[in-house]
Amino acid sequence: MHSNLPNSWFRVARSQDLSTKRVIPLHYFGKDFVLFRTEDGKPHILDAHCPHLGAHLAHGGKIEGQTLRCPYHGWHWDTNGQCAAIPYPTQNKPKAKIQSWPVLELNGLIMMYYHNQGKLPDWEIPQIPELISQEWTPLRLVRQWKVRTTLQDYMDNSVDVSHLYNLHSRTFKSAYSHGVEINGPILTHRMSQKYNLSSLAAGKLVLEDGSVTTIYYGPAYDVSFYWTEGKLKLGLLTIFTGTPIDNEYLDIAIFYSVKKVLPFPFNLILNRMLKQDVLETFEQDVSILENKTNINNPLLYQQDGPVRQSRNWAGQFYSENSLTL
């Protein structure tokens, strides 16, 4: 069981939340950061405090061109964290530096690569083709939660098959794992399921055969494709993200997109129904996650799914000196 913080890509914001020249404070991994978008439209992340006299750069800091200006004394910091200018009559800029962090912006989200020793990433999360397709609805937020749990427990819950038709029996009649495929930092899990879906007729449940493929890009970002095999062949895409606030709490945000299989306004109704199903299902998980304990050697059966395989895979993201707060 991994109780410390892994090295991986983490969601820290939605693209729509960061307008040009805006500076946002972040608090993750027990540390303070600033997220900002320079005039060229690119997002950047630095440690939060100016090394001159300690001001927090998100509280009054301003974007000027490609630099972030400290609100306290007007020192300018470039996107690599180097001091770019100071407002004093001297040619000698200090050799001070603020830690900068790798950033990706894709799939409507802003991702930060966090490594406990500050190492650079050797892999990236890809663009999801469906999210730039006209055949799918725009990616939207289901909800964001602050949950008292570890990233490992969150990951265990995600690959746990038998809890689907026990805890979530209203949505899942049955579930069967076809195992996992591992390719370095990517784990793919395929399942067959029977869904209890609310029909467009209020209050009526329809039993549908279906499948889900979940692709984990590291332990904190997974993309799931849900399909039904009925007449409509419904398609639902979800992105689950979990970013450690510290060693006790996780910032979990779920996003979704729906395949456009019905004309307006029925597609809008379907969209809202599927969002509600995702919301109600994960709310049940939150109650479990916040009150469970860590089991290092769980009593696992085949029906539980690939919990042990996913734990072994996740081990690659934890370094010997991974941060424990």
Tab-separated table of C-alpha atoms in Angstrom:
chain	number	residue	atom	x	y	z
A	1	MET	CA	0.000	0.000	0.000
A	2	HIS	CA	1.359	3.400	-0.994
A	3	SER	CA	0.434	6.102	1.530
A	4	ASN	CA	2.831	8.791	0.295
A	5	LEU	CA	2.600	11.040	-2.765
A	6	PRO	CA	3.401	9.711	-6.257
A	7	ASN	CA	5.230	11.325	-9.158
A	8	SER	CA	2.823	11.872	-12.038
A	9	TRP	CA	0.613	14.251	-14.013
A	10	PHE	CA	-2.182	15.851	-12.007
A	11	ARG	CA	-5.185	17.999	-12.907
A	12	VAL	CA	-4.937	21.415	-11.250
A	13	ALA	CA	-7.533	23.497	-13.150
A	14	ARG	CA	-9.914	23.657	-16.073
A	15	SER	CA	-8.774	25.621	-19.099
A	16	GLN	CA	-11.847	27.841	-18.867
A	17	ASP	CA	-10.874	28.916	-15.343
A	18	LEU	CA	-7.598	30.514	-16.450
A	19	SER	CA	-8.036	33.545	-18.672
A	20	THR	CA	-5.064	35.363	-20.200
A	21	LYS	CA	-3.045	37.340	-17.627
A	22	ARG	CA	-4.875	35.719	-14.703
A	23	VAL	CA	-2.903	34.418	-11.691
A	24	ILE	CA	-4.449	31.658	-9.539
A	25	PRO	CA	-3.192	30.305	-6.182
A	26	LEU	CA	-2.943	26.518	-5.904
A	27	HIS	CA	-2.374	24.311	-2.876
A	28	TYR	CA	-1.479	20.712	-3.639
A	29	PHE	CA	1.042	18.144	-2.330
A	30	GLY	CA	1.221	20.177	0.896
A	31	LYS	CA	2.752	23.100	-1.034
A	32	ASP	CA	1.677	26.456	-2.450
A	33	PHE	CA	1.950	27.214	-6.177
A	34	VAL	CA	0.841	29.882	-8.629
A	35	LEU	CA	-0.818	29.073	-11.943
A	36	PHE	CA	-0.827	31.856	-14.531
A	37	ARG	CA	-1.395	32.419	-18.223
A	38	THR	CA	1.048	34.744	-19.989
A	39	GLU	CA	0.137	37.064	-22.850
A	40	ASP	CA	1.019	34.374	-25.418
A	41	GLY	CA	-1.823	32.267	-23.978
A	42	LYS	CA	0.324	29.536	-22.403
A	43	PRO	CA	-0.185	28.336	-18.808
A	44	HIS	CA	2.706	28.103	-16.345
A	45	ILE	CA	3.219	27.019	-12.740
A	46	LEU	CA	5.786	28.270	-10.232
A	47	ASP	CA	6.246	27.836	-6.507
A	48	ALA	CA	4.117	30.496	-4.863
A	49	HIS	CA	6.502	32.700	-2.903
A	50	CYS	CA	8.951	35.331	-4.089
A	51	PRO	CA	12.452	34.508	-2.765
A	52	HIS	CA	13.157	38.223	-2.249
A	53	LEU	CA	11.011	38.731	0.867
A	54	GLY	CA	8.426	35.985	0.650
A	55	ALA	CA	5.334	37.559	-0.940
A	56	HIS	CA	2.738	35.185	-2.391
A	57	LEU	CA	2.788	35.865	-6.120
A	58	ALA	CA	-0.906	35.046	-6.662
A	59	HIS	CA	-2.122	37.673	-4.197
A	60	GLY	CA	-1.687	40.847	-6.205
A	61	GLY	CA	0.846	39.544	-8.726
A	62	LYS	CA	0.437	40.808	-12.305
A	63	ILE	CA	1.284	39.381	-15.722
A	64	GLU	CA	3.413	41.761	-17.773
A	65	GLY	CA	4.278	40.252	-21.139
A	66	GLN	CA	5.902	36.902	-20.441
A	67	THR	CA	6.746	37.638	-16.804
A	68	LEU	CA	4.992	37.552	-13.453
A	69	ARG	CA	5.454	40.730	-11.420
A	70	CYS	CA	5.658	40.387	-7.638
A	71	PRO	CA	3.079	42.621	-5.883
A	72	TYR	CA	5.436	43.459	-3.006
A	73	HIS	CA	8.535	45.000	-4.614
A	74	GLY	CA	7.945	44.642	-8.357
A	75	TRP	CA	10.499	41.954	-9.103
A	76	HIS	CA	9.758	40.150	-12.390
A	77	TRP	CA	9.959	36.372	-12.795
A	78	ASP	CA	9.950	34.580	-16.147
A	79	THR	CA	8.122	31.343	-16.904
A	80	ASN	CA	11.192	29.275	-15.974
A	81	GLY	CA	11.329	30.917	-12.555
A	82	GLN	CA	14.380	33.060	-13.339
A	83	CYS	CA	14.499	36.668	-12.145
A	84	ALA	CA	13.929	38.723	-15.313
A	85	ALA	CA	14.102	42.257	-13.904
A	86	ILE	CA	14.205	44.261	-10.682
A	87	PRO	CA	13.065	47.905	-10.357
A	88	TYR	CA	16.403	49.144	-9.029
A	89	PRO	CA	19.120	51.161	-10.857
A	90	THR	CA	21.517	48.262	-11.209
A	91	GLN	CA	22.655	46.031	-14.050
A	92	ASN	CA	23.149	43.063	-11.729
A	93	LYS	CA	20.049	40.909	-11.487
A	94	PRO	CA	20.066	38.430	-8.601
A	95	LYS	CA	20.701	34.785	-9.427
A	96	ALA	CA	17.601	33.820	-7.488
A	97	LYS	CA	15.241	31.226	-8.977
A	98	ILE	CA	11.740	29.996	-8.234
A	99	GLN	CA	10.951	26.327	-8.853
A	100	SER	CA	8.966	25.914	-12.096
A	101	TRP	CA	6.843	22.867	-12.928
A	102	PRO	CA	5.964	21.165	-16.250
A	103	VAL	CA	2.466	21.975	-17.517
A	104	LEU	CA	0.195	20.397	-20.149
A	105	GLU	CA	-3.055	21.881	-21.397
A	106	LEU	CA	-5.297	19.468	-23.278
A	107	ASN	CA	-8.722	17.834	-23.108
A	108	GLY	CA	-10.041	21.039	-21.531
A	109	LEU	CA	-7.823	20.628	-18.456
A	110	ILE	CA	-4.552	22.039	-17.156
A	111	MET	CA	-2.190	19.347	-15.908
A	112	MET	CA	0.895	19.724	-13.731
A	113	TYR	CA	3.704	17.191	-13.503
A	114	TYR	CA	4.734	16.835	-9.883
A	115	HIS	CA	7.864	14.920	-8.920
A	116	ASN	CA	9.120	14.807	-5.358
A	117	GLN	CA	12.714	15.403	-6.485
A	118	GLY	CA	11.760	17.874	-9.231
A	119	LYS	CA	12.588	15.522	-12.123
A	120	LEU	CA	11.118	16.200	-15.561
A	121	PRO	CA	8.482	13.862	-17.069
A	122	ASP	CA	9.397	11.196	-19.605
A	123	TRP	CA	5.771	10.654	-20.693
A	124	GLU	CA	2.676	12.756	-21.344
A	125	ILE	CA	-1.093	12.412	-21.320
A	126	PRO	CA	-2.451	12.375	-24.904
A	127	GLN	CA	-5.232	14.344	-26.537
A	128	ILE	CA	-8.497	12.368	-26.438
A	129	PRO	CA	-9.866	12.371	-30.042
A	130	GLU	CA	-13.513	12.215	-28.925
A	131	LEU	CA	-13.138	15.525	-27.091
A	132	ILE	CA	-12.366	17.386	-30.318
A	133	SER	CA	-15.036	15.537	-32.304
A	134	GLN	CA	-18.388	17.048	-33.272
A	135	GLU	CA	-19.972	13.672	-32.501
A	136	TRP	CA	-19.501	14.171	-28.745
A	137	THR	CA	-20.759	16.885	-26.411
A	138	PRO	CA	-18.220	19.333	-24.906
A	139	LEU	CA	-16.450	18.083	-21.785
A	140	ARG	CA	-18.303	19.255	-18.669
A	141	LEU	CA	-17.718	19.017	-14.938
A	142	VAL	CA	-19.886	16.569	-12.995
A	143	ARG	CA	-18.661	17.771	-9.608
A	144	GLN	CA	-15.545	18.381	-7.537
A	145	TRP	CA	-15.012	16.900	-4.061
A	146	LYS	CA	-12.502	17.255	-1.229
A	147	VAL	CA	-12.277	13.683	0.053
A	148	ARG	CA	-10.376	12.328	3.039
A	149	THR	CA	-8.635	9.435	1.312
A	150	THR	CA	-5.360	8.406	-0.287
A	151	LEU	CA	-4.662	8.189	-3.993
A	152	GLN	CA	-4.045	4.448	-3.580
A	153	ASP	CA	-7.471	3.838	-2.013
A	154	TYR	CA	-9.008	5.947	-4.781
A	155	MET	CA	-7.229	3.809	-7.389
A	156	ASP	CA	-8.260	0.564	-5.661
A	157	ASN	CA	-11.878	1.693	-5.754
A	158	SER	CA	-11.634	2.418	-9.457
A	159	VAL	CA	-10.527	-1.097	-10.453
A	160	ASP	CA	-12.650	-2.901	-7.842
A	161	VAL	CA	-15.238	-4.811	-9.872
A	162	SER	CA	-17.390	-6.511	-7.235
A	163	HIS	CA	-18.322	-3.277	-5.465
A	164	LEU	CA	-20.058	-2.098	-8.654
A	165	TYR	CA	-22.986	-4.518	-8.387
A	166	ASN	CA	-23.065	-4.371	-4.568
A	167	LEU	CA	-22.637	-0.717	-3.595
A	168	HIS	CA	-23.906	0.598	-6.946
A	169	SER	CA	-26.594	-2.023	-7.620
A	170	ARG	CA	-29.054	0.598	-8.840
A	171	THR	CA	-26.774	1.310	-11.825
A	172	PHE	CA	-24.866	-1.961	-12.283
A	173	LYS	CA	-26.670	-5.298	-12.365
A	174	SER	CA	-23.436	-7.213	-12.946
A	175	ALA	CA	-19.806	-6.605	-13.897
A	176	TYR	CA	-17.005	-8.836	-15.133
A	177	SER	CA	-13.336	-7.934	-15.594
A	178	HIS	CA	-11.464	-9.032	-18.706
A	179	GLY	CA	-8.162	-8.156	-17.056
A	180	VAL	CA	-5.649	-5.391	-17.601
A	181	GLU	CA	-3.010	-4.478	-20.153
A	182	ILE	CA	0.044	-2.561	-18.985
A	183	ASN	CA	2.240	-0.384	-21.162
A	184	GLY	CA	4.658	1.564	-18.975
A	185	PRO	CA	2.747	4.410	-17.292
A	186	ILE	CA	-0.535	3.372	-18.972
A	187	LEU	CA	-2.888	0.693	-17.651
A	188	THR	CA	-5.990	-0.384	-19.607
A	189	HIS	CA	-8.846	-2.233	-17.886
A	190	ARG	CA	-11.750	-3.747	-19.844
A	191	MET	CA	-15.051	-4.932	-18.376
A	192	SER	CA	-18.430	-6.277	-19.448
A	193	GLN	CA	-21.411	-4.957	-17.506
A	194	LYS	CA	-25.184	-4.967	-17.304
A	195	TYR	CA	-26.530	-1.472	-16.696
A	196	ASN	CA	-29.777	-0.382	-15.104
A	197	LEU	CA	-30.411	2.775	-17.116
A	198	SER	CA	-33.171	5.309	-16.546
A	199	SER	CA	-35.189	5.517	-19.740
A	200	LEU	CA	-36.539	8.730	-21.202
A	201	ALA	CA	-39.843	7.673	-19.673
A	202	ALA	CA	-39.662	8.971	-16.105
A	203	GLY	CA	-39.145	6.354	-13.434
A	204	LYS	CA	-38.645	3.404	-15.772
A	205	LEU	CA	-35.449	1.349	-15.646
A	206	VAL	CA	-34.058	-0.444	-18.688
A	207	LEU	CA	-31.535	-3.291	-18.386
A	208	GLU	CA	-28.779	-2.994	-21.017
A	209	ASP	CA	-25.714	-5.077	-21.796
A	210	GLY	CA	-22.624	-2.957	-22.133
A	211	SER	CA	-18.890	-2.589	-21.829
A	212	VAL	CA	-16.411	-0.162	-20.358
A	213	THR	CA	-12.777	0.437	-21.177
A	214	THR	CA	-10.813	2.522	-18.686
A	215	ILE	CA	-7.365	3.855	-19.548
A	216	TYR	CA	-5.234	5.056	-16.643
A	217	TYR	CA	-2.560	7.591	-17.536
A	218	GLY	CA	-0.716	7.360	-14.247
A	219	PRO	CA	-2.581	6.898	-10.957
A	220	ALA	CA	-4.366	10.266	-10.967
A	221	TYR	CA	-6.031	10.553	-14.398
A	222	ASP	CA	-8.241	7.978	-16.061
A	223	VAL	CA	-10.503	8.044	-19.100
A	224	SER	CA	-13.450	5.627	-19.328
A	225	PHE	CA	-15.582	4.775	-22.349
A	226	TYR	CA	-18.980	3.269	-21.489
A	227	TRP	CA	-21.063	1.688	-24.253
A	228	THR	CA	-24.446	-0.005	-24.284
A	229	GLU	CA	-25.366	-2.664	-26.817
A	230	GLY	CA	-29.075	-1.841	-27.106
A	231	LYS	CA	-30.848	-0.052	-29.921
A	232	LEU	CA	-29.430	3.378	-29.056
A	233	LYS	CA	-25.831	2.240	-28.487
A	234	LEU	CA	-25.285	4.957	-25.902
A	235	GLY	CA	-21.751	6.246	-25.373
A	236	LEU	CA	-20.466	7.989	-22.249
A	237	LEU	CA	-16.920	9.256	-21.719
A	238	THR	CA	-15.734	10.166	-18.228
A	239	ILE	CA	-12.458	11.569	-16.943
A	240	PHE	CA	-11.746	10.942	-13.269
A	241	THR	CA	-8.945	12.982	-11.698
A	242	GLY	CA	-7.515	12.859	-8.184
A	243	THR	CA	-4.950	15.415	-7.023
A	244	PRO	CA	-3.468	15.135	-3.501
A	245	ILE	CA	-3.997	18.266	-1.437
A	246	ASP	CA	-1.786	16.730	1.233
A	247	ASN	CA	-1.278	13.267	2.683
A	248	GLU	CA	-4.828	13.208	4.053
A	249	TYR	CA	-7.108	14.809	1.458
A	250	LEU	CA	-7.649	14.313	-2.252
A	251	ASP	CA	-9.164	16.841	-4.654
A	252	ILE	CA	-11.342	14.675	-6.910
A	253	ALA	CA	-13.027	16.060	-10.015
A	254	ILE	CA	-15.085	14.111	-12.555
A	255	PHE	CA	-15.786	15.278	-16.099
A	256	TYR	CA	-18.031	13.770	-18.758
A	257	SER	CA	-18.991	13.860	-22.427
A	258	VAL	CA	-21.873	12.066	-24.166
A	259	LYS	CA	-22.046	10.621	-27.679
A	260	LYS	CA	-24.636	12.496	-29.721
A	261	VAL	CA	-27.053	9.699	-30.608
A	262	LEU	CA	-30.348	11.568	-30.193
A	263	PRO	CA	-31.699	14.772	-31.731
A	264	PHE	CA	-32.178	17.900	-29.655
A	265	PRO	CA	-33.751	18.205	-27.074
A	266	PHE	CA	-33.627	14.469	-26.269
A	267	ASN	CA	-29.818	14.458	-26.309
A	268	LEU	CA	-29.883	17.228	-23.689
A	269	ILE	CA	-32.196	15.157	-21.487
A	270	LEU	CA	-29.958	12.101	-21.913
A	271	ASN	CA	-26.936	14.238	-21.066
A	272	ARG	CA	-28.473	15.346	-17.768
A	273	MET	CA	-29.599	11.830	-16.867
A	274	LEU	CA	-26.158	10.313	-17.412
A	275	LYS	CA	-24.521	13.125	-15.454
A	276	GLN	CA	-26.880	12.448	-12.554
A	277	ASP	CA	-26.091	8.717	-12.691
A	278	VAL	CA	-22.346	9.434	-12.507
A	279	LEU	CA	-22.872	11.894	-9.643
A	280	GLU	CA	-25.059	9.604	-7.543
A	281	THR	CA	-22.766	6.630	-8.104
A	282	PHE	CA	-19.606	8.402	-6.983
A	283	GLU	CA	-21.348	9.998	-3.992
A	284	GLN	CA	-21.749	6.436	-2.702
A	285	ASP	CA	-18.007	5.880	-3.177
A	286	VAL	CA	-17.154	9.059	-1.257
A	287	SER	CA	-18.945	7.789	1.837
A	288	ILE	CA	-16.924	4.557	1.719
A	289	LEU	CA	-13.570	6.205	0.931
A	290	GLU	CA	-13.799	8.694	3.787
A	291	ASN	CA	-14.505	6.027	6.394
A	292	LYS	CA	-12.470	3.002	5.292
A	293	THR	CA	-9.018	1.997	6.501
A	294	ASN	CA	-5.972	0.925	4.498
A	295	ILE	CA	-5.456	-2.826	4.145
A	296	ASN	CA	-1.909	-3.662	3.022
A	297	ASN	CA	-2.680	-7.294	2.229
A	298	PRO	CA	-6.380	-7.500	1.363
A	299	LEU	CA	-8.211	-10.815	1.036
A	300	LEU	CA	-8.789	-10.686	-2.702
A	301	TYR	CA	-10.801	-13.003	-4.944
A	302	GLN	CA	-10.963	-13.127	-8.727
A	303	GLN	CA	-14.356	-11.397	-8.631
A	304	ASP	CA	-12.786	-8.342	-6.975
A	305	GLY	CA	-10.954	-7.437	-10.160
A	306	PRO	CA	-7.322	-6.471	-10.801
A	307	VAL	CA	-6.674	-4.685	-7.505
A	308	ARG	CA	-3.316	-6.354	-6.909
A	309	GLN	CA	-2.163	-5.830	-10.503
A	310	SER	CA	-3.035	-2.143	-10.347
A	311	ARG	CA	-1.166	-1.746	-7.053
A	312	ASN	CA	1.923	-3.355	-8.544
A	313	TRP	CA	1.656	-1.102	-11.616
A	314	ALA	CA	1.211	2.002	-9.441
A	315	GLY	CA	4.461	1.250	-7.607
A	316	GLN	CA	6.489	2.759	-10.474
A	317	PHE	CA	5.166	6.237	-9.631
A	318	TYR	CA	6.563	6.232	-6.095
A	319	SER	CA	10.233	7.024	-5.589
A	320	GLU	CA	12.232	6.018	-2.541
A	321	ASN	CA	12.022	9.566	-1.241
A	322	SER	CA	8.380	10.166	-2.207
A	323	LEU	CA	6.928	12.880	-0.039
A	324	THR	CA	5.044	11.851	3.082
A	325	LEU	CA	3.604	14.812	4.940
